Amino acid sequence: MSGPQRIEINEVGPRDGLQIEQAMVATDDKVAFVDALSACGFARIEVTSFTSPKAIPALADAQEVMRRIARRPGVIYTALIPNIRGLERALEVGVDEMNLVMSCSETHNRANLRMTREQSFAELAGILRLAVEAGKPCNVSLSTAFGCPFDGEVAASDVMALAQRLAQAGAQGITLCDTTGMAYPTQVAQLCERFQRELPATALTVHLHNTRGMALANAMAAWQTGVWRFDAAAGGLGGCPYAPGASGNVNTEELVHMFECMGVQTGVTLTRLLDIVRALPQLVQRGLSNALVTAGPRLTTHQPPAWLAERFPAA
Ligand code: COA
Ligand code: ZN
């Protein structure tokens, strides 16, 4: 069993995580969250989204957050962009890399972005043209790539056709998003293999949700086909407010822990990340159960029971 010996993580907690939280997180606290994440060793941090404040009120302060975070050299700060207006706002505050978004399925695109897929494609093609002029790299996140909570099964050929068109329009990378945790490992492996075969020059990222408990298994399946870029959210926060039943992203700490156990470098300092995760219930004002915080990393050992020394005295 093998895969790439090094992976890169795009921490999406400040965007995918906070977009769905009920509690309004103060701008100061968002900035502090991103700054703390910046010290963990992530390749990328998705700081916010430049969406309509009516659609995503939780991230209405996107520009202020971007302006106030401390940019750490070596970290790429990205943001989600659904339309040209979003690009304009993102350019004003110097986002390093744009993460455009549309869905593979028609109904989710309409529910989430209030456009048909063709309208979204036209919008994204316009963004790609402008971003090239501005010298900004663009990735496109394709929602519902493994299934849609409205339309059900999504054909791999539809996903690939859309990815091809976006790559031709100038997208440097594509993220295959499992918006509501419908993906399963063999499906992930097949689509990732096909993607890398048919679009070898396009950077592939996988974005998983743990809605049905398969996120880590799906990450393994992707990695085994050669995928080395993953989105993940600290504490397993996250979910799309316009996808019924959406729940958290793959936990960053569990992803880091799993890969580091296997000797795969993630660049992320787990102890630092776990400190952030412990503080998340305070940030989002709700309880969060967390297996790794409870159990500790796998070599967390415990004092043996005191009676063992009496029963088995040293020879
Ligand atoms: N940033 C800020 N404001 C924006 C904006 C953007 N990117 N895009 C549109 N707006 C504003 C418009 O100026 C307009 O404001 P007004 O009512 O004060 O005049 C209002 O939002 C409606 O604009 P319109 O172009 O008609 O947008 P819409 O209502 O059709 O919504 C989207 C389209 C794409 C902007 C919206 O659906 C959206 O932001 N969706 C994002 C969903 C999301 O992030 N989901 C989770 C991640 S997958
Ligand atoms: Zn997501």
Coordinates of C-alpha atoms and ligand atoms in Angstrom, one line a residue:
M1 CA 0.0 0.0 0.0
S2 CA 1.6 3.2 -1.0
G3 CA 1.1 6.7 -2.2
P4 CA 2.9 10.1 -2.2
Q5 CA 5.4 10.5 0.7
R6 CA 4.4 14.1 1.3
I7 CA 0.9 15.7 1.2
E8 CA -0.2 19.3 1.3
I9 CA -3.2 20.5 3.3
N10 CA -5.5 23.4 2.5
E11 CA -7.1 24.2 5.9
V12 CA -10.6 25.3 5.1
G13 CA -12.0 25.7 8.7
P14 CA -12.2 29.5 8.6
R15 CA -14.3 29.3 5.4
D16 CA -16.1 26.0 5.0
G17 CA -16.2 25.7 8.8
L18 CA -17.5 29.1 9.8
Q19 CA -19.9 29.6 6.9
I20 CA -22.4 27.2 8.5
E21 CA -22.0 28.0 12.2
Q22 CA -25.0 29.5 14.0
A23 CA -23.0 31.7 16.3
M24 CA -21.7 34.9 14.8
V25 CA -17.9 34.7 15.3
A26 CA -16.4 38.1 15.8
T27 CA -14.0 39.4 13.2
D28 CA -11.2 39.6 15.9
D29 CA -11.7 36.0 16.7
K30 CA -11.6 34.9 13.0
V31 CA -8.4 36.8 12.5
A32 CA -6.9 35.1 15.6
F33 CA -8.1 31.7 14.3
V34 CA -6.4 32.2 11.0
D35 CA -3.2 33.6 12.6
A36 CA -3.0 30.6 14.9
L37 CA -3.5 28.3 11.9
S38 CA -0.7 30.1 10.0
A39 CA 1.8 28.8 12.6
C40 CA 0.8 25.2 12.1
G41 CA 2.6 24.5 8.8
F42 CA -0.3 24.4 6.3
A43 CA 0.5 24.9 2.6
R44 CA -2.7 26.9 2.2
I45 CA -5.4 28.4 4.3
E46 CA -8.8 29.2 2.9
V47 CA -9.5 32.3 4.9
T48 CA -13.0 33.3 3.9
S49 CA -15.4 33.6 1.0
F50 CA -16.3 36.6 -1.2
T51 CA -19.9 35.6 -1.5
S52 CA -23.1 37.6 -1.1
P53 CA -23.5 38.6 2.5
K54 CA -27.2 37.6 2.1
A55 CA -26.2 34.1 1.1
I56 CA -23.5 33.7 3.6
P57 CA -23.9 36.2 6.4
A58 CA -21.3 34.5 8.6
L59 CA -18.6 35.7 6.2
A60 CA -19.8 39.2 5.4
D61 CA -16.6 40.6 7.0
A62 CA -14.4 38.8 4.4
Q63 CA -12.5 41.9 3.4
E64 CA -11.7 43.0 6.9
V65 CA -10.5 39.5 7.9
M66 CA -8.2 39.3 4.8
R67 CA -6.8 42.8 5.5
R68 CA -6.1 42.0 9.2
I69 CA -4.6 38.6 9.2
A70 CA -0.8 38.3 9.6
R71 CA 0.5 36.8 6.3
R72 CA 3.1 34.2 7.1
P73 CA 5.7 33.8 4.3
G74 CA 5.3 30.4 2.7
V75 CA 1.5 30.1 3.4
I76 CA -0.8 30.7 0.4
Y77 CA -4.0 32.5 1.5
T78 CA -7.0 31.6 -0.6
A79 CA -10.7 32.5 -0.6
L80 CA -13.8 31.1 -2.2
I81 CA -15.3 33.2 -5.1
P82 CA -18.6 32.5 -6.8
N83 CA -18.8 35.5 -9.3
I84 CA -17.0 38.5 -10.7
R85 CA -18.1 40.7 -7.8
G86 CA -16.4 38.3 -5.5
L87 CA -13.2 38.4 -7.6
E88 CA -13.2 42.2 -7.4
R89 CA -13.6 42.2 -3.7
A90 CA -10.9 39.5 -3.3
L91 CA -8.4 41.5 -5.6
E92 CA -8.9 44.6 -3.4
V93 CA -7.5 42.8 -0.4
G94 CA -4.8 40.8 -2.1
V95 CA -5.9 37.2 -1.9
D96 CA -3.0 35.0 -3.1
E97 CA -5.0 32.4 -5.0
M98 CA -8.6 32.3 -6.0
N99 CA -10.8 29.3 -5.4
L100 CA -13.8 29.6 -7.7
V101 CA -16.8 27.5 -7.1
M102 CA -19.6 25.8 -9.0
S103 CA -21.4 22.5 -8.8
C104 CA -21.4 19.4 -10.9
S105 CA -25.1 18.9 -10.5
E106 CA -27.7 21.3 -11.8
T107 CA -30.0 21.5 -8.7
H108 CA -27.2 22.1 -6.2
N109 CA -25.7 24.8 -8.4
R110 CA -29.1 26.5 -8.6
A111 CA -29.8 26.2 -4.8
N112 CA -26.3 27.3 -3.8
L113 CA -25.4 29.9 -6.4
R114 CA -28.8 30.9 -7.8
M115 CA -27.5 30.3 -11.3
T116 CA -27.7 27.5 -13.8
R117 CA -24.5 25.6 -14.3
E118 CA -24.0 27.3 -17.7
Q119 CA -24.5 30.7 -16.1
S120 CA -21.9 29.8 -13.4
F121 CA -19.5 28.5 -16.1
A122 CA -19.8 31.8 -18.0
E123 CA -19.2 33.7 -14.7
L124 CA -16.1 31.5 -13.9
A125 CA -14.7 31.8 -17.4
G126 CA -14.9 35.6 -17.0
I127 CA -13.2 35.4 -13.6
L128 CA -10.4 33.2 -15.1
R129 CA -9.8 35.8 -17.9
L130 CA -9.5 38.6 -15.4
A131 CA -7.5 36.7 -12.9
V132 CA -4.9 35.8 -15.6
E133 CA -4.6 39.5 -16.3
A134 CA -4.1 40.2 -12.6
G135 CA -1.5 37.4 -12.4
K136 CA -3.6 35.4 -9.8
P137 CA -3.7 31.6 -9.9
C138 CA -7.1 30.1 -9.9
N139 CA -8.4 26.8 -8.7
V140 CA -12.0 25.7 -9.2
S141 CA -13.9 23.7 -6.5
L142 CA -16.4 21.4 -8.1
S143 CA -19.2 20.8 -5.6
T144 CA -21.3 17.5 -5.6
A145 CA -18.6 15.7 -7.6
F146 CA -19.4 12.4 -6.0
G147 CA -23.2 12.8 -5.6
C148 CA -25.8 15.5 -5.1
P149 CA -28.3 15.7 -2.2
F150 CA -31.0 16.8 -4.7
D151 CA -30.2 14.9 -7.9
G152 CA -28.6 11.8 -6.5
E153 CA -25.9 10.1 -8.5
V154 CA -23.5 12.3 -10.5
A155 CA -21.9 10.7 -13.5
A156 CA -18.1 10.7 -13.5
S157 CA -18.2 11.7 -17.2
D158 CA -20.1 14.9 -16.3
V159 CA -17.5 15.8 -13.7
M160 CA -14.7 15.2 -16.1
A161 CA -16.3 17.1 -18.9
L162 CA -16.8 20.1 -16.6
A163 CA -13.2 19.8 -15.3
Q164 CA -11.9 19.7 -18.9
R165 CA -13.8 22.8 -19.9
L166 CA -12.6 24.7 -16.8
A167 CA -9.0 23.6 -17.4
Q168 CA -9.2 24.9 -21.0
A169 CA -10.6 28.1 -19.7
G170 CA -7.5 28.6 -17.6
A171 CA -8.1 26.9 -14.2
Q172 CA -4.7 25.7 -12.9
G173 CA -6.3 23.3 -10.4
I174 CA -9.5 21.5 -9.7
T175 CA -10.9 20.4 -6.4
L176 CA -13.3 17.5 -6.4
C177 CA -15.7 18.2 -3.6
D178 CA -17.8 15.6 -1.8
T179 CA -20.2 18.2 -0.5
T180 CA -22.4 16.0 1.6
G181 CA -20.3 12.9 2.2
M182 CA -21.8 10.7 -0.5
A183 CA -18.4 9.5 -1.8
Y184 CA -17.2 6.0 -1.0
P185 CA -13.6 4.7 -1.4
T186 CA -13.7 2.8 -4.7
Q187 CA -15.6 5.7 -6.3
V188 CA -13.0 8.1 -5.1
A189 CA -10.2 6.0 -6.4
Q190 CA -11.8 5.6 -9.8
L191 CA -12.5 9.3 -10.3
C192 CA -9.1 10.4 -9.0
E193 CA -7.4 7.9 -11.3
R194 CA -9.4 9.0 -14.3
F195 CA -8.8 12.7 -13.5
Q196 CA -5.0 12.3 -13.2
R197 CA -5.0 10.3 -16.4
E198 CA -7.1 12.7 -18.5
L199 CA -6.0 16.0 -16.9
P200 CA -2.3 15.3 -15.9
A201 CA -1.3 19.0 -16.0
T202 CA -4.2 20.1 -13.7
A203 CA -3.5 20.2 -10.0
L204 CA -6.0 17.9 -8.3
T205 CA -7.2 18.4 -4.7
V206 CA -9.8 16.3 -2.9
H207 CA -12.3 17.9 -0.5
L208 CA -14.1 15.4 1.7
H209 CA -16.9 15.6 4.2
N210 CA -17.5 13.1 6.9
T211 CA -21.3 13.1 6.8
R212 CA -21.4 9.3 6.6
G213 CA -18.2 8.4 8.4
M214 CA -16.2 7.7 5.2
A215 CA -14.0 10.7 4.9
L216 CA -10.7 9.2 6.1
A217 CA -11.3 6.0 4.1
N218 CA -11.9 8.2 1.1
A219 CA -8.7 10.2 1.8
M220 CA -6.8 6.9 1.8
A221 CA -8.3 5.9 -1.4
A222 CA -7.4 9.2 -3.1
W223 CA -3.9 9.1 -1.7
Q224 CA -3.3 5.6 -3.1
T225 CA -4.0 6.9 -6.6
G226 CA -1.4 9.6 -6.2
V227 CA -3.4 12.5 -4.8
W228 CA -1.3 14.7 -2.5
R229 CA -3.5 17.8 -2.0
F230 CA -6.3 17.7 0.5
D231 CA -8.8 20.2 1.9
A232 CA -9.6 19.6 5.6
A233 CA -11.1 21.6 8.5
A234 CA -9.8 21.8 12.0
G235 CA -12.1 20.1 14.4
G236 CA -14.2 18.7 11.5
L237 CA -16.1 21.9 11.3
G238 CA -17.9 22.7 8.0
G239 CA -20.8 22.2 5.7
C240 CA -22.7 23.9 2.9
P241 CA -25.7 25.8 4.1
Y242 CA -27.5 25.1 0.8
A243 CA -27.0 21.3 0.8
P244 CA -29.5 19.5 3.0
G245 CA -27.9 17.3 5.6
A246 CA -24.4 18.7 5.1
S247 CA -22.0 18.2 8.0
G248 CA -18.4 18.6 8.8
N249 CA -15.3 18.3 6.6
V250 CA -12.7 15.6 7.2
N251 CA -11.0 16.6 10.5
T252 CA -7.6 18.1 9.7
E253 CA -6.1 16.7 12.9
E254 CA -7.3 13.2 12.1
L255 CA -6.0 13.5 8.5
V256 CA -2.6 14.8 9.8
H257 CA -2.4 12.1 12.5
M258 CA -3.3 9.3 10.1
F259 CA -0.8 10.3 7.4
E260 CA 2.0 11.0 10.0
C261 CA 1.4 7.6 11.5
M262 CA 2.1 6.1 8.1
G263 CA 5.3 8.2 7.7
V264 CA 3.8 10.6 5.2
Q265 CA 4.8 14.2 5.7
T266 CA 2.1 16.8 6.1
G267 CA 4.1 19.7 7.2
V268 CA 1.6 20.3 10.0
T269 CA 2.6 20.4 13.7
L270 CA -0.1 18.3 15.3
T271 CA 0.4 19.6 18.8
R272 CA -0.1 23.1 17.7
L273 CA -3.2 22.2 15.7
L274 CA -4.7 20.3 18.7
D275 CA -4.3 23.4 20.8
I276 CA -6.4 25.3 18.3
V277 CA -8.9 22.4 18.1
R278 CA -9.3 22.5 22.0
A279 CA -10.3 26.1 21.8
L280 CA -12.9 25.7 19.0
P281 CA -15.9 25.1 21.2
Q282 CA -15.3 28.5 22.6
L283 CA -15.0 30.0 19.1
V284 CA -18.2 28.5 17.7
Q285 CA -20.0 28.5 21.0
R286 CA -21.1 24.9 20.9
G287 CA -19.7 21.6 22.2
L288 CA -17.6 19.5 19.8
S289 CA -16.7 15.9 20.4
N290 CA -13.3 15.1 19.2
A291 CA -11.7 11.7 19.2
L292 CA -8.1 12.8 19.0
V293 CA -8.5 15.5 21.7
T294 CA -10.1 12.8 23.9
A295 CA -7.6 10.0 23.2
G296 CA -4.5 11.9 22.3
P297 CA -2.2 10.8 19.4
R298 CA -1.7 7.0 19.2
L299 CA 1.4 6.8 21.3
T300 CA -0.2 8.6 24.2
T301 CA 0.5 6.1 27.0
H302 CA -1.0 5.9 30.4
Q303 CA 0.4 5.0 33.9
P304 CA -0.2 1.3 34.5
P305 CA -2.5 0.5 37.4
A306 CA -0.7 0.8 40.8
W307 CA -1.5 -2.8 41.7
L308 CA 0.6 -4.1 38.8
A309 CA 3.9 -3.4 40.7
E310 CA 2.7 -5.6 43.6
R311 CA 1.4 -8.4 41.4
F312 CA 4.6 -8.4 39.3
P313 CA 7.5 -7.2 41.5
A314 CA 10.7 -6.3 39.6
A315 CA 12.9 -9.4 39.3
Ligands
COA1 N1 -20.0 39.7 -2.8 C1 -20.8 40.6 -2.2 N2 -22.0 40.9 -2.6 C2 -22.5 40.3 -3.6 C3 -21.7 39.3 -4.3 C4 -20.4 39.1 -3.8 N3 -19.6 38.2 -4.4 N4 -22.4 38.8 -5.3 C5 -23.6 39.4 -5.3 N5 -23.7 40.3 -4.2 C6 -24.8 41.2 -3.8 C7 -25.3 42.0 -5.0 O1 -24.5 43.2 -5.0 C8 -26.7 42.3 -4.6 O2 -26.8 43.2 -3.5 P1 -28.1 44.2 -3.4 O3 -29.2 43.3 -3.1 O4 -27.7 45.0 -2.2 O5 -28.2 44.9 -4.7 C9 -27.1 40.9 -4.0 O6 -25.9 40.3 -3.5 C10 -27.8 40.0 -5.0 O7 -26.9 39.9 -6.1 P2 -27.2 38.9 -7.3 O8 -26.1 39.0 -8.3 O9 -28.6 38.9 -7.7 O10 -26.9 37.5 -6.5 P3 -27.9 36.3 -6.2 O11 -28.8 36.7 -5.1 O12 -28.4 35.8 -7.4 O13 -26.8 35.3 -5.5 C11 -24.5 34.5 -5.4 C12 -25.7 34.8 -6.3 C13 -23.6 33.6 -6.2 C14 -23.9 35.9 -5.1 C15 -25.0 33.9 -4.1 O14 -25.8 32.8 -4.3 C16 -23.8 33.4 -3.2 O15 -23.0 34.2 -2.8 N6 -23.7 32.1 -3.0 C17 -22.6 31.5 -2.3 C18 -23.0 30.3 -1.6 C19 -21.9 29.7 -0.8 O16 -20.9 30.2 -0.5 N7 -22.2 28.4 -0.4 C20 -21.3 27.7 0.4 C21 -20.0 27.3 -0.3 S1 -20.1 26.0 -1.5
ZN2 ZN -17.2 21.6 1.8

